[in-house]
mmCIF file of C-alpha atoms and ligand atoms in Angstrom:
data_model
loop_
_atom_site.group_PDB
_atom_site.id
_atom_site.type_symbol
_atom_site.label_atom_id
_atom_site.label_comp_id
_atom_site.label_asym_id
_atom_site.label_seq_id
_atom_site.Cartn_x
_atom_site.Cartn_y
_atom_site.Cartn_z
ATOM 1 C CA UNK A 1 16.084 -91.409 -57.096
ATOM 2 C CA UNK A 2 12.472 -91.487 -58.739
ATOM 3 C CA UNK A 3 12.536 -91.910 -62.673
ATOM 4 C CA UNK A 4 11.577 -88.111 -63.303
ATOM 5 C CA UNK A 5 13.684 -85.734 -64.363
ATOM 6 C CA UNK A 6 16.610 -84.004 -63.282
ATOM 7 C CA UNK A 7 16.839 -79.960 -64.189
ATOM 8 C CA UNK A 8 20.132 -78.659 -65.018
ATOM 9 C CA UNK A 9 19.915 -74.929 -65.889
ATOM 10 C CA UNK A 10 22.465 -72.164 -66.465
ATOM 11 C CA UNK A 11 22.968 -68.687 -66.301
ATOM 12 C CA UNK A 12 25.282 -67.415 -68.949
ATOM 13 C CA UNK A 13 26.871 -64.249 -70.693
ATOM 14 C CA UNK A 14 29.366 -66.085 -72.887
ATOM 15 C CA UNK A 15 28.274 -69.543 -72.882
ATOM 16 C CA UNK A 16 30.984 -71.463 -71.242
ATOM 17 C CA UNK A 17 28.501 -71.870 -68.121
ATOM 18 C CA UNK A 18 26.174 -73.795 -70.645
ATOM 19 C CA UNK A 19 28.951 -76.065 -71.983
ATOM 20 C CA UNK A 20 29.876 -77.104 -68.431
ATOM 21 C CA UNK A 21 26.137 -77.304 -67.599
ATOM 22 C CA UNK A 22 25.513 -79.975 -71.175
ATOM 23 C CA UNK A 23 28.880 -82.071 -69.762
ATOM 24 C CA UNK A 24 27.359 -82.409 -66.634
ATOM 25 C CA UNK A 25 23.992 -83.706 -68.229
ATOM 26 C CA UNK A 26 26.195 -85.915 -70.216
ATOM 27 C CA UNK A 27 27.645 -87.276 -67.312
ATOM 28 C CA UNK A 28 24.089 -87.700 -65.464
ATOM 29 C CA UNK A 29 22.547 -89.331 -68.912
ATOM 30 C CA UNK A 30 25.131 -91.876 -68.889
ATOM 31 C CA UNK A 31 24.217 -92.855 -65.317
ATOM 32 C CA UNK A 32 20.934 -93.532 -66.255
ATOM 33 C CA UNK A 33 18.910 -90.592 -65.520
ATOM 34 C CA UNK A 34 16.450 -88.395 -66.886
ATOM 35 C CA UNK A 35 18.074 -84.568 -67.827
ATOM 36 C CA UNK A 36 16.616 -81.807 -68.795
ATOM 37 C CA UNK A 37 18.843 -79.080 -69.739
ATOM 38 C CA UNK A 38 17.641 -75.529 -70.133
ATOM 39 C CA UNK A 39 19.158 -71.935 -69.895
ATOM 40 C CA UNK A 40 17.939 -70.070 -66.749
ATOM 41 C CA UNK A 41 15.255 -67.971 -68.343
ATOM 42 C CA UNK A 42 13.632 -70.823 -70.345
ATOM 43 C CA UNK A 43 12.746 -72.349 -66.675
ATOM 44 C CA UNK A 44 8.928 -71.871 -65.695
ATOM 45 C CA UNK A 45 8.486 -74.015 -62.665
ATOM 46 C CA UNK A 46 10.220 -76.878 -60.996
ATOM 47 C CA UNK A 47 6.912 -79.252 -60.860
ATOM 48 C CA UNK A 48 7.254 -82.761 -61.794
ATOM 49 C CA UNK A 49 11.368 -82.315 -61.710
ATOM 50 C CA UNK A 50 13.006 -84.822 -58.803
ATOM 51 C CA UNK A 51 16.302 -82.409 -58.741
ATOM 52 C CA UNK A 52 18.016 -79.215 -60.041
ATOM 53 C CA UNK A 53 21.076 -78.358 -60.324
ATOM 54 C CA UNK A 54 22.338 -74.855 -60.837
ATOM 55 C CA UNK A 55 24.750 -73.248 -62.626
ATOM 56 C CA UNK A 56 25.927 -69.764 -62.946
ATOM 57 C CA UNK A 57 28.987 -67.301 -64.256
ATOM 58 C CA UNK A 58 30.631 -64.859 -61.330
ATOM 59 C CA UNK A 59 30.255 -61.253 -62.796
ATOM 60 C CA UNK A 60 31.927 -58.019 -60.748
ATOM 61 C CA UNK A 61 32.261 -60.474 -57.509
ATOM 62 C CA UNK A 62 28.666 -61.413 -58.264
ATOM 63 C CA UNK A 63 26.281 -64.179 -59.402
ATOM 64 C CA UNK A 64 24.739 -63.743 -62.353
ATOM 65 C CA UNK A 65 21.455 -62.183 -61.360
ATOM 66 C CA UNK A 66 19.482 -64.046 -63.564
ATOM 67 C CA UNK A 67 20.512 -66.950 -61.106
ATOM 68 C CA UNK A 68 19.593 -65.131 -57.556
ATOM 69 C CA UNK A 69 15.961 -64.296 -59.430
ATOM 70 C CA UNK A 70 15.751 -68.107 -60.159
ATOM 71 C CA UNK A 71 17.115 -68.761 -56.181
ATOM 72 C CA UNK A 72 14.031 -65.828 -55.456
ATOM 73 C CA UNK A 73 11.580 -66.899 -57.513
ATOM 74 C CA UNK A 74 11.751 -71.027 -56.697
ATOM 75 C CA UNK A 75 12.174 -70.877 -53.036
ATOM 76 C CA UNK A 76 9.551 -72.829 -52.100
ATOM 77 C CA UNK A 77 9.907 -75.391 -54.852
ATOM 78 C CA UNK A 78 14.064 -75.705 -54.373
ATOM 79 C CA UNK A 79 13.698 -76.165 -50.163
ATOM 80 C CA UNK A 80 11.835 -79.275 -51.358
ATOM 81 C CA UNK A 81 14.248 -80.994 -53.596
ATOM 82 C CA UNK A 82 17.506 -82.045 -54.031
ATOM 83 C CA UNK A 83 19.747 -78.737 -55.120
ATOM 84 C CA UNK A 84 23.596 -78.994 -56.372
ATOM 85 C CA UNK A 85 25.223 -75.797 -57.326
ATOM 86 C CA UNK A 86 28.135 -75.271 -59.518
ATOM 87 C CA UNK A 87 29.691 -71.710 -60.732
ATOM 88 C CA UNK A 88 32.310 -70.645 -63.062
ATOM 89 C CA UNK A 89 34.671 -67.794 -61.922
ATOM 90 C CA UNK A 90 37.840 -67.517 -61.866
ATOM 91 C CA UNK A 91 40.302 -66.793 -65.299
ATOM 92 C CA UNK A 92 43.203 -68.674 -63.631
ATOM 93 C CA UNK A 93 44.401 -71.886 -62.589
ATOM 94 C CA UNK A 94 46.065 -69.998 -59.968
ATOM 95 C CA UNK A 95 44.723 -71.255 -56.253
ATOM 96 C CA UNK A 96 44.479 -67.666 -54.754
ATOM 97 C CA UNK A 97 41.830 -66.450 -57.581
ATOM 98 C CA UNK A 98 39.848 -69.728 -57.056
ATOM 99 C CA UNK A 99 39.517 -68.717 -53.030
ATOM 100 C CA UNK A 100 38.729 -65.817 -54.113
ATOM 101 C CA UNK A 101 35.582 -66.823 -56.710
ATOM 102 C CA UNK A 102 35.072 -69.003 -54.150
ATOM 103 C CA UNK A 103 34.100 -66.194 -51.389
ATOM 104 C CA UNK A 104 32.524 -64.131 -53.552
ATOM 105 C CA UNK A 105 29.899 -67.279 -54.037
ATOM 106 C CA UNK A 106 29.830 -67.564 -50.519
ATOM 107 C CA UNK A 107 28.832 -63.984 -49.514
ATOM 108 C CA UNK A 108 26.437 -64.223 -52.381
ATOM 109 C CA UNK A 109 24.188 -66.695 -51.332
ATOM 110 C CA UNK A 110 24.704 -65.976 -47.911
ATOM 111 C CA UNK A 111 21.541 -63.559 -48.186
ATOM 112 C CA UNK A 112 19.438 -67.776 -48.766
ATOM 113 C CA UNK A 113 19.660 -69.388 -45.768
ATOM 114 C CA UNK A 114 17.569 -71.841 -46.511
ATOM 115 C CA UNK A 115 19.879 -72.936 -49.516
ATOM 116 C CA UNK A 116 21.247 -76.400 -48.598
ATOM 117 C CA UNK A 117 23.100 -77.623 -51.409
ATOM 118 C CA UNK A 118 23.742 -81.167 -51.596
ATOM 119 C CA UNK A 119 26.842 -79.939 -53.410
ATOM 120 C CA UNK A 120 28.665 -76.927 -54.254
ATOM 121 C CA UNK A 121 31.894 -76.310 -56.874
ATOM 122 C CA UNK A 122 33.761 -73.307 -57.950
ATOM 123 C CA UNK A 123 35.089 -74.145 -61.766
ATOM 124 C CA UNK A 124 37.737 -72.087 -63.062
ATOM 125 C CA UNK A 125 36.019 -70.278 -66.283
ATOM 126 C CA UNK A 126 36.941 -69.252 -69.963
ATOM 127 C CA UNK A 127 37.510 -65.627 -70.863
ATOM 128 C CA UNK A 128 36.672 -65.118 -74.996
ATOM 129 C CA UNK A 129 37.599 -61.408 -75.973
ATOM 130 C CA UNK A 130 35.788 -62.207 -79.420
ATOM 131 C CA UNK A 131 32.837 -62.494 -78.132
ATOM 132 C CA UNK A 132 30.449 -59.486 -78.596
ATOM 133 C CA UNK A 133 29.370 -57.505 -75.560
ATOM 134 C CA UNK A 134 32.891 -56.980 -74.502
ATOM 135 C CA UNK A 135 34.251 -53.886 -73.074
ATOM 136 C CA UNK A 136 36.983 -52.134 -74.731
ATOM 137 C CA UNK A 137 39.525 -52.765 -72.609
ATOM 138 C CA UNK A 138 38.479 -56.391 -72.491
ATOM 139 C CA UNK A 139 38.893 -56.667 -76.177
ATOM 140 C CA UNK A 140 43.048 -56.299 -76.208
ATOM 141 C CA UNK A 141 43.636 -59.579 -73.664
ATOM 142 C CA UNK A 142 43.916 -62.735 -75.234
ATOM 143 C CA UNK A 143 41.649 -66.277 -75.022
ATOM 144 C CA UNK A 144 42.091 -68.038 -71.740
ATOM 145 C CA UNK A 145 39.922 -71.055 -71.309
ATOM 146 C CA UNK A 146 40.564 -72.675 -67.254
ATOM 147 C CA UNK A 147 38.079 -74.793 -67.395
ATOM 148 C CA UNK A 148 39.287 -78.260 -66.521
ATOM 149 C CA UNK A 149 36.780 -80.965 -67.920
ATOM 150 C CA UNK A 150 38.928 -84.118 -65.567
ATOM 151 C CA UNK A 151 37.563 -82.023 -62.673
ATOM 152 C CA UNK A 152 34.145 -80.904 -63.668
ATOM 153 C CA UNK A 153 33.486 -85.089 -64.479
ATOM 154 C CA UNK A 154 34.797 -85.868 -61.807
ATOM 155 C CA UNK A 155 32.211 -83.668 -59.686
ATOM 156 C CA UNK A 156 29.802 -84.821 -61.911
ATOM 157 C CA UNK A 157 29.970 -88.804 -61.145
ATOM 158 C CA UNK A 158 29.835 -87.553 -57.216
ATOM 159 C CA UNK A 159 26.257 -86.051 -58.273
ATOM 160 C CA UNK A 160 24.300 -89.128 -58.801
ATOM 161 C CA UNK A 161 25.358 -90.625 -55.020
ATOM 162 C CA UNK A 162 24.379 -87.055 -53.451
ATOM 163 C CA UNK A 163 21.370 -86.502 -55.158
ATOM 164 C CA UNK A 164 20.196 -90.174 -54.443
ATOM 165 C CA UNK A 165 21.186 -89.923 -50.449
ATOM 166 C CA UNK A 166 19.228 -86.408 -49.804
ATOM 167 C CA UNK A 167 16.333 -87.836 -51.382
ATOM 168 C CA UNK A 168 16.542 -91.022 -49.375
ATOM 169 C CA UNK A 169 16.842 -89.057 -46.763
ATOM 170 C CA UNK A 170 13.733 -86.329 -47.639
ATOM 171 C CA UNK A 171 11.261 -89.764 -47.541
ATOM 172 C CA UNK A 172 13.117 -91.288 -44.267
HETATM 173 C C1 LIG B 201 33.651 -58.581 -67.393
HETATM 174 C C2 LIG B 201 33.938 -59.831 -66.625
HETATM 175 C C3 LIG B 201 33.907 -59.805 -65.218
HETATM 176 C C4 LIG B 201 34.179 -60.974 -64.487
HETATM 177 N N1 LIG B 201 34.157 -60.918 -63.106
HETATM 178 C C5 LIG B 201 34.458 -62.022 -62.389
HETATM 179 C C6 LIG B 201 34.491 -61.989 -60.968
HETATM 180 O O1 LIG B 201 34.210 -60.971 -60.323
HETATM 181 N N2 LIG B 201 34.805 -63.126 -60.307
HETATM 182 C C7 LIG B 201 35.101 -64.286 -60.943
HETATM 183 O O2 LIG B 201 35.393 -65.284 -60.292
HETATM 184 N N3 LIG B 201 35.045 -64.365 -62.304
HETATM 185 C C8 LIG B 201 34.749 -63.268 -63.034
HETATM 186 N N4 LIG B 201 34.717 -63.321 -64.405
HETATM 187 C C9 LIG B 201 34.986 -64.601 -65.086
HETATM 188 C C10 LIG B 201 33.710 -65.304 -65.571
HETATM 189 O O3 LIG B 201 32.968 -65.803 -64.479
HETATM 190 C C11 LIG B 201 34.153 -66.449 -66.495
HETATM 191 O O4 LIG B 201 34.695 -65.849 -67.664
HETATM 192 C C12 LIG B 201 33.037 -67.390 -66.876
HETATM 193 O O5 LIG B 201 33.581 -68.522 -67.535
HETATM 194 C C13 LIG B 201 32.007 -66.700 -67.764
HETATM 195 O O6 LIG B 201 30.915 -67.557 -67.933
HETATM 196 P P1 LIG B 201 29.921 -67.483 -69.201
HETATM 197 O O7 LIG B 201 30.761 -67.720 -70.438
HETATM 198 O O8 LIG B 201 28.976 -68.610 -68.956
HETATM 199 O O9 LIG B 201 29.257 -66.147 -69.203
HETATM 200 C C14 LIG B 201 34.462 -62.185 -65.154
HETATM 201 C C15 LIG B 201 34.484 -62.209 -66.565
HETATM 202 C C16 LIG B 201 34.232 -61.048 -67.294
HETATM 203 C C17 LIG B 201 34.252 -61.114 -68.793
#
């Protein structure tokens, strides 16, 4: 991997996406590269970046759209760098809802074909009723936070191998 830097961006309602997304960094920094870290929107082009990888929250069996604009909007510049992808979903540790958030990523991006993520990971997410913007209903069930941080490291120390590889293989 060259010496620029890596893009890590996020698409978020409630922020846990973001948290995931500055562990990951975290996890990147300490293996000696470059991160930049930015929320989705913040994002104006991919120039001078070596990688991205891309996170994003599962709304209503959907991506946050935010996310399929970015997928839209960089085609060109993602088909010509290293992508890994990484999603939060499901408010269980149960292994049925994690197939589950895991389909509904899959029929997502089915509609980018050209999308060949060096990696891809379904995390399970955090559900914060405090938080304003929730429904009504929403309101009355209590905090659940899934995420499991042993896991998302874990898929974070695979990162800097895959990256490294698909770029060794992009100048072979
Ligand atoms: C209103 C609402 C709808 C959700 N719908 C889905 C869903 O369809 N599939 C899924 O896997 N997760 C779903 N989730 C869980 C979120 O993806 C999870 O809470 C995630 O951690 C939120 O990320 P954020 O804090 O970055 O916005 C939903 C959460 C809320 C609050």
């Amino acid at each position: 991997m060259d010496t620029k830097p890596v893009l890590i961006t996020y698409a978020t309602r409630f922020g846990s996406t973001q948290e995931v997304a500055e562990k990951i960094a975290a996890s990147l920094g300490e293996a000696g590269f470059v991160v930049d870290v930015k929320p989705i929107q913040e994002v104006q082009g991919l120039d001078g970046y070596a990688a991205v990888i891309l996170g994003a929250a599962l709304y209503n069996a959907h991506w946050h759209p935010d996310a399929h604009q970015f997928l839209t909007q960089h085609k060109t510049d993602l088909m010509q760098r290293p992508v890994a992808i990484f999603s939060l979903g499901p408010i269980s540790a149960g292994s049925a809802a994690m197939k589950n958030s895991r389909r509904q990523l899959d029929e997502d991006l089915e509609k980018y074909p050209w999308l060949k993520p060096v990696a891809m990971e379904m995390f399970a997410g955090k559900y914060d009723p405090t938080k304003p913007g929730m429904g009504f209903f929403y309101r009355l069930l209590p905090t659940r936070d899934y995420r499991n941080w042993t896991t998302i490291a874990a898929w974070a120390s695979a990162l800097p191998a895959l990256l490294t590889h698909a770029e060794i293989l992009r100048h072979a």
